Structure formats: C-alpha cells, structure tokens
Short mmCIF file of C-alpha atoms in Angstrom, two decimals:
data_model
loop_
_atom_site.label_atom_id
_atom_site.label_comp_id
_atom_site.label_asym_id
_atom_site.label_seq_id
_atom_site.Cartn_x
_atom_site.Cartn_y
_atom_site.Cartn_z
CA UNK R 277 -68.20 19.24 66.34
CA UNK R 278 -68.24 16.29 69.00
CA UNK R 279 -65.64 14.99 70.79
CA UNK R 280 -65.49 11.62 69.36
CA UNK R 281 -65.71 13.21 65.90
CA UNK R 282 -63.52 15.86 65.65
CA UNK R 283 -60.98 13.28 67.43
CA UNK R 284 -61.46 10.83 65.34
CA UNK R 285 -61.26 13.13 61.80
CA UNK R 286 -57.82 14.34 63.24
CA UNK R 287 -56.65 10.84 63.89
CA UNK R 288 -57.57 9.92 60.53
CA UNK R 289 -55.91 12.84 58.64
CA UNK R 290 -52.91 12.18 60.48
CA UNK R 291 -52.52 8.60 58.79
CA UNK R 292 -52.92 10.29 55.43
CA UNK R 293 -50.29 13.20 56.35
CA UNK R 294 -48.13 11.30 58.72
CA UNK R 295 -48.34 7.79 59.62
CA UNK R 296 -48.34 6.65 56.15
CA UNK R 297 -45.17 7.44 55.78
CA UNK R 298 -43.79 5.06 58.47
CA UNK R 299 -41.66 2.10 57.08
CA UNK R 300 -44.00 -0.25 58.56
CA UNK R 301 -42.10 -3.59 56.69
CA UNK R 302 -38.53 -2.84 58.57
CA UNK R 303 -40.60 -3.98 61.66
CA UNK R 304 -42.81 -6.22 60.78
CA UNK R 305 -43.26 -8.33 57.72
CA UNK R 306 -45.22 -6.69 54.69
CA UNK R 307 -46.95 -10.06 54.16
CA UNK R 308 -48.32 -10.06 57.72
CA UNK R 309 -49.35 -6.83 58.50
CA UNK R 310 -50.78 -6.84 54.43
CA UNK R 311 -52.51 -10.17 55.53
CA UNK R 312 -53.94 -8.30 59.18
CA UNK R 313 -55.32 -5.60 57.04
CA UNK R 314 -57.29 -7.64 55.09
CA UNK R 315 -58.48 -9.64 57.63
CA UNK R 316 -59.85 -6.59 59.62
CA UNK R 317 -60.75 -5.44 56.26
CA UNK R 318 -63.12 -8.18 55.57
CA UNK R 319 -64.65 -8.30 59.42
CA UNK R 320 -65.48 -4.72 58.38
CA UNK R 321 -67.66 -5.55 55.09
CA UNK R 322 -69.35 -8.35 56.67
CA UNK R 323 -70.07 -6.57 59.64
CA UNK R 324 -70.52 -2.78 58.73
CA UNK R 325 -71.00 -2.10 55.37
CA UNK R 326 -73.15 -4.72 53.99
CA UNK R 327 -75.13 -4.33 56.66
CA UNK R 328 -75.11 -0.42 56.32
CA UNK R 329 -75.63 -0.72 52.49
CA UNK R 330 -79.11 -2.76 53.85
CA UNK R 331 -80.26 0.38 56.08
CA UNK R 332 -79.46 2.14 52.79
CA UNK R 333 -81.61 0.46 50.83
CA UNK R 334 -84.94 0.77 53.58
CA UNK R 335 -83.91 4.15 54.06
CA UNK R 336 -83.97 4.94 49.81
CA UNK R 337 -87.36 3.00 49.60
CA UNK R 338 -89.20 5.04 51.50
CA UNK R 339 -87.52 8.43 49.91
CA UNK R 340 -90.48 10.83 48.76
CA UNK R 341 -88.09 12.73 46.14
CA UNK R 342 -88.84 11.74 43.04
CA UNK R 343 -84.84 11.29 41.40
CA UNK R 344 -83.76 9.13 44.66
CA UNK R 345 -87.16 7.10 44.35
CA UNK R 346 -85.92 6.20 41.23
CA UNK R 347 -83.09 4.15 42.33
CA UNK R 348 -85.58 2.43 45.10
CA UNK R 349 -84.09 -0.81 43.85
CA UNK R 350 -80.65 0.14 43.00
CA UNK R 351 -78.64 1.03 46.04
CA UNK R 352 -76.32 -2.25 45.26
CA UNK R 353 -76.17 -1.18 41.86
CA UNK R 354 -74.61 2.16 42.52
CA UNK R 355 -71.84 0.35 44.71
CA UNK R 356 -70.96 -1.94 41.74
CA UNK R 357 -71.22 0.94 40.04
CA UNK R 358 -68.68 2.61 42.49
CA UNK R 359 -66.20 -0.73 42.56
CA UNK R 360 -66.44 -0.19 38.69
CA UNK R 361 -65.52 3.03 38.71
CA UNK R 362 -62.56 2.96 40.81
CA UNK R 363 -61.20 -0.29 39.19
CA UNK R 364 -61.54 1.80 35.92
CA UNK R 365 -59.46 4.37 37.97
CA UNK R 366 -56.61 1.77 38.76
CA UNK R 367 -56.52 0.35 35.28
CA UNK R 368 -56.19 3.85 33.70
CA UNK R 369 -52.87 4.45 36.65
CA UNK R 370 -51.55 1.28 35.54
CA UNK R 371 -50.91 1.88 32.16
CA UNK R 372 -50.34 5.94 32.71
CA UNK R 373 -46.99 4.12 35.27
CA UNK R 374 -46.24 1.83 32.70
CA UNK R 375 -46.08 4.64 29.56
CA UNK R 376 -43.86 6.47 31.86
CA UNK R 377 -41.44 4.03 32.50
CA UNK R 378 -41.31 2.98 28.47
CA UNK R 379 -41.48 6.19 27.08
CA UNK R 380 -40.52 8.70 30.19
CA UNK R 381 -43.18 10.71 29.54
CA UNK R 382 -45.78 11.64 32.73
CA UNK R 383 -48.24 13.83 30.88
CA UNK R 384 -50.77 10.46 31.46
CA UNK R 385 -49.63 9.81 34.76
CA UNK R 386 -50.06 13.52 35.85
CA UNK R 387 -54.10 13.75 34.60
CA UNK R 388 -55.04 10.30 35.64
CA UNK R 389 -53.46 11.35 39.44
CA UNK R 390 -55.64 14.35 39.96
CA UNK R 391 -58.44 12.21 38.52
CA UNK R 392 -57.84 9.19 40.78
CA UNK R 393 -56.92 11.63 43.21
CA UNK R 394 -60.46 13.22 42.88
CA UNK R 395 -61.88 10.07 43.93
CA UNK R 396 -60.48 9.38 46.84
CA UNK R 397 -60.72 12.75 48.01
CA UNK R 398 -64.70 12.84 47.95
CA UNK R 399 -64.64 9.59 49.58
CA UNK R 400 -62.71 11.21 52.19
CA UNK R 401 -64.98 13.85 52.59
CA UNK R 402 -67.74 11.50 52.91
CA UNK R 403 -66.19 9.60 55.59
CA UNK R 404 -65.14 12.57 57.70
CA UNK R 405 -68.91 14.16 57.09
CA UNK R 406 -70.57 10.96 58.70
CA UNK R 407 -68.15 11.65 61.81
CA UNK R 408 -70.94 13.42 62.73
CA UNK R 409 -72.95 10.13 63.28
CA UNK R 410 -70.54 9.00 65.70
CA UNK R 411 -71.81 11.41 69.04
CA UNK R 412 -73.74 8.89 70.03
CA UNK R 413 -71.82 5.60 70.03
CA UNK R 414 -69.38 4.24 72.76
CA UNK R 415 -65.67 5.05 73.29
CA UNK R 416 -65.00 0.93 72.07
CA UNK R 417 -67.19 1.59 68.64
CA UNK R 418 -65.25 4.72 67.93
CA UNK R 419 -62.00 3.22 67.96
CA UNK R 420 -63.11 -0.01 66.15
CA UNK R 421 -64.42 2.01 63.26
CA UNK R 422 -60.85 4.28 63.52
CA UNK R 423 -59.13 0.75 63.17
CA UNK R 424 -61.19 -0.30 60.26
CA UNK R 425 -60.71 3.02 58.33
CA UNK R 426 -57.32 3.87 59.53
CA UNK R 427 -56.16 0.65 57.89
CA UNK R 428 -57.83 0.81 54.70
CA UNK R 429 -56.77 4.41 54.48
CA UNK R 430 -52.85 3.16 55.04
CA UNK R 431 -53.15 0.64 52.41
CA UNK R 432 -54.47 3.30 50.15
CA UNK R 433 -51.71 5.41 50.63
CA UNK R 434 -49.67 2.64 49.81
CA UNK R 435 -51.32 1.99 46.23
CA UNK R 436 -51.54 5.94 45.52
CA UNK R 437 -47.55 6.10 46.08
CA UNK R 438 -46.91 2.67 44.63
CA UNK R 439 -48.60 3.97 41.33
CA UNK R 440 -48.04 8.18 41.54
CA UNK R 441 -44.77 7.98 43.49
CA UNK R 442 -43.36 11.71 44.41
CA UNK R 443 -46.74 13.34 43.00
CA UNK R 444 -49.10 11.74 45.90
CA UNK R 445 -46.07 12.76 48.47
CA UNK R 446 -46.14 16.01 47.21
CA UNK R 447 -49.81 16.49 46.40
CA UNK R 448 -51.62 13.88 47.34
CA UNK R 449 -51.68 13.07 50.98
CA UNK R 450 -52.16 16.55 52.06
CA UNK R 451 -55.17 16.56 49.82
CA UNK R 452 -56.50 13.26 51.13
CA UNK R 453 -55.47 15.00 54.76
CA UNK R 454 -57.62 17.96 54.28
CA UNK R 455 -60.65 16.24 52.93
CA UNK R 456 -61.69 14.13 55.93
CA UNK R 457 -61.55 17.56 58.12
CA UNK R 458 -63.22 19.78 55.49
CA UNK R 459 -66.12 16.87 55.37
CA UNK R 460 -66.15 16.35 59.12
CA UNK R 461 -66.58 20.47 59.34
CA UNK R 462 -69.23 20.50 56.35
CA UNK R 463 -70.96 17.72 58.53
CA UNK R 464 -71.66 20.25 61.48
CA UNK R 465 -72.55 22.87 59.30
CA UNK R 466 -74.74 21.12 56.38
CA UNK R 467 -77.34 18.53 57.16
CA UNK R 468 -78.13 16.69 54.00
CA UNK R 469 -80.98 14.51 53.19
CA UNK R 470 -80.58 11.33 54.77
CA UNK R 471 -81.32 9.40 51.69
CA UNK R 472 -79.04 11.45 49.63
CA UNK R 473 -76.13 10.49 51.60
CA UNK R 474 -76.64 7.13 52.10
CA UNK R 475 -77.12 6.68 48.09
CA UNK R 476 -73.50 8.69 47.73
CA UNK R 477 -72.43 6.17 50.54
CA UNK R 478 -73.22 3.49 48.68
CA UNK R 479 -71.44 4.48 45.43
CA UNK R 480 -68.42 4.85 47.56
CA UNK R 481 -68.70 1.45 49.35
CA UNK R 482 -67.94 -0.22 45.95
CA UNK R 483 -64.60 1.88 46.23
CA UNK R 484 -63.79 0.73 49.54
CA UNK R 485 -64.77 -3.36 48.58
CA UNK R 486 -62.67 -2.92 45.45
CA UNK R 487 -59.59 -2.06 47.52
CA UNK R 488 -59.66 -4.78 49.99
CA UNK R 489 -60.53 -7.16 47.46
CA UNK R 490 -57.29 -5.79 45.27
CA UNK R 491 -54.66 -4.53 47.50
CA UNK R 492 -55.93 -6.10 51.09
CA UNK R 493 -55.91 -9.52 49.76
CA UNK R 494 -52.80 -10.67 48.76
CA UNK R 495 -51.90 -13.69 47.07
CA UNK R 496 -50.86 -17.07 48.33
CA UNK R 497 -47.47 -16.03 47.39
CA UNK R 498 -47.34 -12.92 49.52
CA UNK R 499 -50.02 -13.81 52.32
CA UNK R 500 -50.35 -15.40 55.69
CA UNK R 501 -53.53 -17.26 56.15
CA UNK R 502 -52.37 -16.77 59.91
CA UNK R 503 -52.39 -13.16 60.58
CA UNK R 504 -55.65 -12.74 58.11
CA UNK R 505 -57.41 -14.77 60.42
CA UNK R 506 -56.64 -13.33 63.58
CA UNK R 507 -57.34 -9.75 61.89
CA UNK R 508 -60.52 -11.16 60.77
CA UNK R 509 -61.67 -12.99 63.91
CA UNK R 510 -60.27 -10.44 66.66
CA UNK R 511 -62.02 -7.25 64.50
CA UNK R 512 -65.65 -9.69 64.38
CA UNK R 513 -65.13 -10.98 67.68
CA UNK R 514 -64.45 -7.00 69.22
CA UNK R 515 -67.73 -6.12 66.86
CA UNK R 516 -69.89 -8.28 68.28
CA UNK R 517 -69.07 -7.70 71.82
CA UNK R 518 -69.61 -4.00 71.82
#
C-alpha cells in the first residue's frame, strides 16, 4: 500500500474508533464546530464530488460492458438514488428510537442498526479502496481530502450514536473502523473496473450529500453563519491553491 494511503486509512479509522469519542462541545461550542463542518462540508461537494460525479459520468459513457452502458445517462440518478436510500435509512432509525422509548422494546432498533450499519460500512470500504488513488497527489491534497472525510465521518458518528446509542459504541464504530482498512487493503489487492467503481461511487455520493445537507447544516436556531463561512471559504480557498 502507499504511504499516503495506508496513512491516511489509519488516520481515518482512528476517528471512527477513537476520536469520535472526544467531547468535542466542552471545548468548543456544538453550534460552531457543527456550523465549520458544514461549511468544509459544502467546499467539498462543490469542489470534489460534483466535479468527480462529472468524470463519472465521461468515464460510464464510454464503458464497453453492456449492464454499465446501460446507465450511460444515469450516473446522477444512482446518487439520488443513493441520498434516497440512506434518507430511507434515517427515517426507518427514527421511528425504530422512537418505538423504543414508547414501548421499550429494541427488536426495531436492533435490525434497522445492522441495516443502517450495512450502509455505512460499504461506504467505508469504498472510501478506504480509492486510498489507492491517492499515490500520486501532494502531501497538501492528502490532508485536505483527510479534513473533508475526517469531518463528515465525525458527524456520522455523531448521528449513528445519537440514534443507536450503546449498540454503535459497542458494535458499530469498530465496524465502521475496520471497513476503511479492509477496503484500503482490497484496493492493493483487487483492481476493479474503473467504470464499475465510479458508478458504486456515485450511489454513495448521494449518501454523503444527504448527510451534510441533514446533520452538517443546522438550523438558524443552532448555527453560526460565521464559522460556516470560514469552513467554507478556508476549505475552497486551500482547494484551489493546491
């Protein structure tokens, strides 16, 4: 595995096992660092993934297998598809919490956790497979992409535990842990059709918008305009430099 890689798959793994668990609000306000998130969040869209969701798209088109041909036109479909699926996913933990706390019965909760669960953990994989990618890009690029996805990963944590509580302590985060090294691995091993990837990429974007949009963005009520902006402008203004 490459340096930059296999660094960056550990670093990453560590905010799922580790770092998550840090009491981030006794040291700085939920509402800014919340508000920073999303701002570095949103940089990160604009900047990375609607522009890598584009490559996808050229990429697709000029596929010669005859399935991924068939979504030549589609490769924003599949990530509403993707944001549609997770919402689905978040709905579903929603009520599963609230049946527990009327009724004080988890059997929901416990299914719709390894489902959701299941989610996350092949985007996870996905992520630490196109580690791989990384070799060739500067020291700076590295650690803006760790910054991007080390965020969204924290805020992540902090839905899974908001909704699953001592289940995604117990279970969870070492799950989430192990699947960005076991993808990172599978990406020095297995070599996958470019197209393939990028179309599974996709689907998972609309998992990644979906959680900036919900959890990144908070409302007026719990937001500061302030620190969204400089998370926004700082992360665009790094971007473009490098």
């Amino acid at each position: 595995m490459s340096g930059p890689g296999f660094a960056l798959a550990v670093g990453l793994s560590f905010v799922h096992a580790f770092v998550s668990k840090l009491n981030v609000v006794s040291f700085i306000p939920e509402f800014r660092w919340m508000s920073f998130a999303g701002g570095v969040s949103i940089g990160y869209v604009f900047l990375e993934i609607f522009p890598e969701l584009s490559h996808a798209q050229e990429v697709v088109e000029h596929s010669q297998g005859a399935i991924i041909a068939y979504f030549e036109n589609h490769v924003y479909l599949l990530s509403l598809l993707g944001l549609l699926v997770f919402y689905g996913l978040d709905i579903l933990a929603l009520k599963a919490r609230q049946q527990r706390i009327k009724s004080g019965y988890g059997g929901m909760q416990h299914t719709v956790f390894w489902i959701h669960l299941a989610a996350f953990t092949v985007l996870n994989a996905i992520v630490g497979y196109l580690l791989q990618e990384l070799a060739n890009h500067t020291l700076v690029q590295c650690l803006l992409f760790f910054a991007a996805v080390a965020l969204h990963f924290f805020v992540v944590d902090h839905g899974m535990r908001e909704h699953y509580q001592s289940l995604y302590d117990k279970y969870g985060r070492w799950v989430l842990t192990a699947a960005v090294m076991i993808g990172a691995i599978a990406g020095q091993i297995f070599h996958f059709n470019e197209a393939s990837i990028l179309m599974i990429w996709s689907f998972l974007a609309g998992s990644i918008i979906l959680n900036i949009l919900k959890r990144e963005l908070p409302d007026e009520q719990k937001s500061c305009f302030g620190s969204f902006t400089v998370g926004a402008g700082l992360y665009t203004i790094l971007l473009l430099l490098v």
